[in-house]
XYZ file of C-alpha atoms in Angstrom:
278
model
C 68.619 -38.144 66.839
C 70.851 -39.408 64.376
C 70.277 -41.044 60.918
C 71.077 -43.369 58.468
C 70.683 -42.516 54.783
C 69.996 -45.019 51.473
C 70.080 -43.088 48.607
C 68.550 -43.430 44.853
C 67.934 -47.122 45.114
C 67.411 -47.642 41.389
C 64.299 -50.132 40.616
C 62.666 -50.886 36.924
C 58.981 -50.804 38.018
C 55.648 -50.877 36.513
C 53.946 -47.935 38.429
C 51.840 -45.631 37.058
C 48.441 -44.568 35.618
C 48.552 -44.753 31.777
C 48.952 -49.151 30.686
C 52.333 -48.213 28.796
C 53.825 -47.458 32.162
C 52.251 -50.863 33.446
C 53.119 -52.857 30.386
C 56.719 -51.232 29.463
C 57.965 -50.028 32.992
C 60.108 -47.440 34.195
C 63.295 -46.958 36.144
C 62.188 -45.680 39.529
C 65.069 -44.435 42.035
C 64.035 -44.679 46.146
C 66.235 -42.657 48.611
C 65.048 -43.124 52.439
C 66.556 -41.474 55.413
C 65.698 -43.300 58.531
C 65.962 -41.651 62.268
C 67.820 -44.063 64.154
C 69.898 -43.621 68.063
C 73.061 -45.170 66.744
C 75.130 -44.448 69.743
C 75.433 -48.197 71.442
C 76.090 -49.152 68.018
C 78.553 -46.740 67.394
C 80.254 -47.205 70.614
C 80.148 -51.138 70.828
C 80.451 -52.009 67.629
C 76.706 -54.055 68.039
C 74.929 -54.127 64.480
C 71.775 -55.281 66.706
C 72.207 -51.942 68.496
C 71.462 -50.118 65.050
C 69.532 -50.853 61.479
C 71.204 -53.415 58.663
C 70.725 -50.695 55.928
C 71.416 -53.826 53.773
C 68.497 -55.299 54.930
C 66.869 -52.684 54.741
C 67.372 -52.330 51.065
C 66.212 -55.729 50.178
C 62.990 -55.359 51.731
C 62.195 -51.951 50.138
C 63.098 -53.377 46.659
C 59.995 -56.515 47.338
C 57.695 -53.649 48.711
C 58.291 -51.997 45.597
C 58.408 -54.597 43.342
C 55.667 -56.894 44.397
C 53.096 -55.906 42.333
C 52.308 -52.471 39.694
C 50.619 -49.172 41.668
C 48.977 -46.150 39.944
C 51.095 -43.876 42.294
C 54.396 -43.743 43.432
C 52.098 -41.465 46.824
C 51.176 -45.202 47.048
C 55.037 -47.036 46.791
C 56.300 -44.207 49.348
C 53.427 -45.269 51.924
C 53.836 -48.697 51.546
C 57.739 -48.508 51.747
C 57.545 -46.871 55.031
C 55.025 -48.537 56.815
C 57.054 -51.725 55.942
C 60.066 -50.213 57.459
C 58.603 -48.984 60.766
C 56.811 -52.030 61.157
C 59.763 -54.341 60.598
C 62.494 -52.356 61.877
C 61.733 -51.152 65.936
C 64.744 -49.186 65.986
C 63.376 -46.575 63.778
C 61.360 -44.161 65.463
C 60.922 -41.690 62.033
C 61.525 -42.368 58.245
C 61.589 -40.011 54.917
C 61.238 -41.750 51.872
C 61.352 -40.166 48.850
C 60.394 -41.922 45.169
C 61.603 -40.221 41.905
C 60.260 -40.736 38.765
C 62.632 -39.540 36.066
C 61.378 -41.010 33.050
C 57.681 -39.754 33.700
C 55.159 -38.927 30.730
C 55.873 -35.214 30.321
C 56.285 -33.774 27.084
C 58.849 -30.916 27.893
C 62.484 -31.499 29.476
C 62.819 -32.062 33.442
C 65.162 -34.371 35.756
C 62.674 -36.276 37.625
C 58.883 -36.020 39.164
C 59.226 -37.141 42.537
C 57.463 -37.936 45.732
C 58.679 -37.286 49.391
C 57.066 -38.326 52.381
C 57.942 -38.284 56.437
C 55.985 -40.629 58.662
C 56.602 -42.105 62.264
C 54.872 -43.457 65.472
C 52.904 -41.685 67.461
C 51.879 -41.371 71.013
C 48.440 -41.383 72.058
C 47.039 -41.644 75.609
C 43.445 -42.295 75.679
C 40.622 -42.070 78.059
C 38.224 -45.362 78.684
C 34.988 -45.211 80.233
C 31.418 -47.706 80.882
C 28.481 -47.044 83.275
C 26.091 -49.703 81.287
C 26.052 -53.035 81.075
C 29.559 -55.644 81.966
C 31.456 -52.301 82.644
C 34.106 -54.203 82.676
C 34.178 -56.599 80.370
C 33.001 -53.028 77.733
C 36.511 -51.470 78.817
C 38.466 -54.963 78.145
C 36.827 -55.487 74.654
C 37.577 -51.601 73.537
C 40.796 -52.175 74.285
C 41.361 -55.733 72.627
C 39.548 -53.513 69.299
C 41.824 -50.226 70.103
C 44.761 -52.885 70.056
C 43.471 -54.017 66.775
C 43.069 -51.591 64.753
C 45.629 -50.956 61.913
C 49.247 -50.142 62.542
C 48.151 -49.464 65.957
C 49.580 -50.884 69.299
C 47.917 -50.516 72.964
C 51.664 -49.921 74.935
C 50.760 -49.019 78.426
C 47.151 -49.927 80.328
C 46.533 -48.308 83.711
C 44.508 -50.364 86.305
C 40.384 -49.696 85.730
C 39.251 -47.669 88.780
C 35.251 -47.145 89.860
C 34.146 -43.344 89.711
C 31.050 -41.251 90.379
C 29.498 -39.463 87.370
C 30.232 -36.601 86.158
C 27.815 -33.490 85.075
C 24.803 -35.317 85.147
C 24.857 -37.417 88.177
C 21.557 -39.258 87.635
C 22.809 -42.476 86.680
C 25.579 -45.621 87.753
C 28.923 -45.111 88.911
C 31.686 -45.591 85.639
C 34.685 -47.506 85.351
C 37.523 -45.952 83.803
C 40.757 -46.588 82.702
C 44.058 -44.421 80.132
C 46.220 -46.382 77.744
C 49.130 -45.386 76.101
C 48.858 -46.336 72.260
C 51.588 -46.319 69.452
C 49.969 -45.822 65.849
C 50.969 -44.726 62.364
C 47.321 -43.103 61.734
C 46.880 -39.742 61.617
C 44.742 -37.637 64.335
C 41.882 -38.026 61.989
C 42.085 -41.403 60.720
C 42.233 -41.978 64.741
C 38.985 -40.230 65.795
C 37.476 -42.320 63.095
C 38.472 -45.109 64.438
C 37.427 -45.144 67.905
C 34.229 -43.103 66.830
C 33.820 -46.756 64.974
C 34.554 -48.703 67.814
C 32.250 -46.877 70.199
C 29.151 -47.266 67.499
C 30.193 -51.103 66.660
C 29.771 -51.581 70.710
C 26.423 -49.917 70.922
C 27.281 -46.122 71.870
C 24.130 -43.996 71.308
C 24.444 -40.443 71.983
C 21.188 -38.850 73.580
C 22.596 -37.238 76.943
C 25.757 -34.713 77.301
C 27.750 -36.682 80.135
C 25.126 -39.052 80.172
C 24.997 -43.165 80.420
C 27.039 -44.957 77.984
C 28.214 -48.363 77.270
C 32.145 -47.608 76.051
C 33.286 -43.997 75.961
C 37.171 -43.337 74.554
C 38.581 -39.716 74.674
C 41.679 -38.867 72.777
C 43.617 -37.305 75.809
C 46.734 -36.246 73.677
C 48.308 -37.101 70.133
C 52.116 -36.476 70.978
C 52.463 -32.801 71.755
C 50.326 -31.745 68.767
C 47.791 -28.819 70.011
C 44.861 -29.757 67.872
C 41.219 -27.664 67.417
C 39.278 -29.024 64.836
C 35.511 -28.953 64.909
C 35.146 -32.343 65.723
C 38.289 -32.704 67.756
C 40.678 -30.543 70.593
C 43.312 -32.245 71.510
C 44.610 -31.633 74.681
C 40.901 -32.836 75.494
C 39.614 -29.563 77.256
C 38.644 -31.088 80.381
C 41.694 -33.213 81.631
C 42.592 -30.888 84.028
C 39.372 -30.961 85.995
C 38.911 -34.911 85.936
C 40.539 -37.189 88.342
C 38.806 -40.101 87.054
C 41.134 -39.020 84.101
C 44.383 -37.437 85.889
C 44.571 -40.671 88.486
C 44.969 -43.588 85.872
C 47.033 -41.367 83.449
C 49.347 -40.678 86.433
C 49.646 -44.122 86.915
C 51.337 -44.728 83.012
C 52.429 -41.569 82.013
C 52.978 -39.252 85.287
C 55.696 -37.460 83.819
C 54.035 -36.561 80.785
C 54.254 -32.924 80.107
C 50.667 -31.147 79.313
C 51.707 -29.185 76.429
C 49.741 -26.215 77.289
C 49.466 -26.856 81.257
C 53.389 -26.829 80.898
C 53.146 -29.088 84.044
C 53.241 -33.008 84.550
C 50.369 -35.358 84.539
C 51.579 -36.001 87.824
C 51.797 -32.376 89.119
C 47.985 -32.187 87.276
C 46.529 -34.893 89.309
C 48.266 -33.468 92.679
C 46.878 -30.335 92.864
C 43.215 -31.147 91.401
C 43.305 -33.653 94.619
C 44.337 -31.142 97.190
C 41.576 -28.298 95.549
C 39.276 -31.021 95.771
C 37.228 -30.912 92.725
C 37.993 -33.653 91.324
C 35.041 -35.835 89.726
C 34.227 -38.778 88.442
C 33.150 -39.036 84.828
């Protein structure tokens, strides 16, 4: 992927901790490197087809101006959530913040700060057996939709599905999404975790009724095992009630450990026939 650099943007701010900084300010200097496909623009000559790095510019130096920050951790974040929010055609940016007249007393060039942030691609898992099944899956996506810096991209159709594991209850309705977000695997768990409590979710049975369930399916190609989260989710492979709908948005999707499409996945669960509802 290519990319466009802006480099040591020089700023008098009033970041920092101690109240000289605030009251007195500083001169700050902001480089950013932005990952950008400039090869329409390149070929056609199309500034839409690329990023204004003029633009660009003035809207880092109102981020940064707009009001005095302990950190410059703090200016970086803000700078590049601005940009990837604003500016579509950048899938990846590194900003970096220097600090050269910071409060140490021995010689040095600069204290800086570099950071490298982008979207991410999530496909999730939806499930209700309780309650307006449907109406639960609609509503936890409207709340998956809005939470912060996150957008749903893709929703497969909702499809009706026999239990899984313990079978003693009401048929589920399930659906996948595709989500864009700027949060973090973490900061994602929480949030769902927080959507599934807000909408009643009480955990008493493994597998057991519920009125929204949402799985993290995959977080780009990240393998993830954390004690409270495995991502791949360990059980994709044997689900159709997961493998159909995620076909139906994503079915060339690579597993990353499978090594074989969502497609491919769903094909050969069907002809083993064990596939299950949830």
């Amino acid at each position: 992927m290519d990319k466009i650099y802006i480099n040591n943007l020089e700023f008098i701010g009033f970041h920092g901790v101690f109240p000289e900084e605030k009251k007195l300010g500083q001169k700050f200097l902001v480089s950013l490197e932005l990952i950008v496909d400039t090869r329409e623009a390149g070929k056609t000559g199309d500034l839409t087809k690329s990023v204004h790095y003029g633009l660009v510019a003035q809207d880092v130096e109102r981020v940064f101006l707009e009001k005095s920050i302990d950190l410059i951790e703090t200016c970086a974040e803000n700078i590049a959530e601005m940009v990837l929010k604003k500016y579509e055609l950048v899938k990846e940016i590194k900003v970096t913040v220097k600090k050269p007249w910071a409060p140490l007393q021995m010689h040095f060039e600069n204290v800086a700060v570099e950071i490298s942030r982008k979207w991410h691609k999530v496909y999730l898992s939806l499930g209700s057996n309780m309650g307006d099944k449907r109406e639960n899956l609609l509503e936890a996506i409207k709340r998956v939709g809005e939470l912060e810096n996150t957008e749903v991209v893709k929703s497969s159709t909702i499809l009706e599905t026999e239990p899984f594991g313990y079978i003693e209850q009401d048929n589920f309705l399930n659906a996948c999404l595709e989500v864009k977000t700027l949060l973090t695997p973490q900061e994602f768990l929480s949030s769902i975790l927080k959507i599934e409590l807000d909408m009643g979710r009480v955990r008493e049975i493994k597998w057991g009724p519920r009125v929204i369930d949402i799985d993290i399916l995959f977080y780009d190609d990240e393998i993830i095992q954390e004690d409270n989260l495995a991502v791949p989710h360990p059980w994709i492979c044997e689900r159709e009630f997961v493998l159909e709908p995620l076909s139906e948005i994503a079915p060339n999707y690579v597993h990353p450990l499978e090594r074989k499409t969502i497609m491919m996945l769903a094909r050969k669960l069907k002809e083993s026939g064990k596939g299950n509802g949830d």
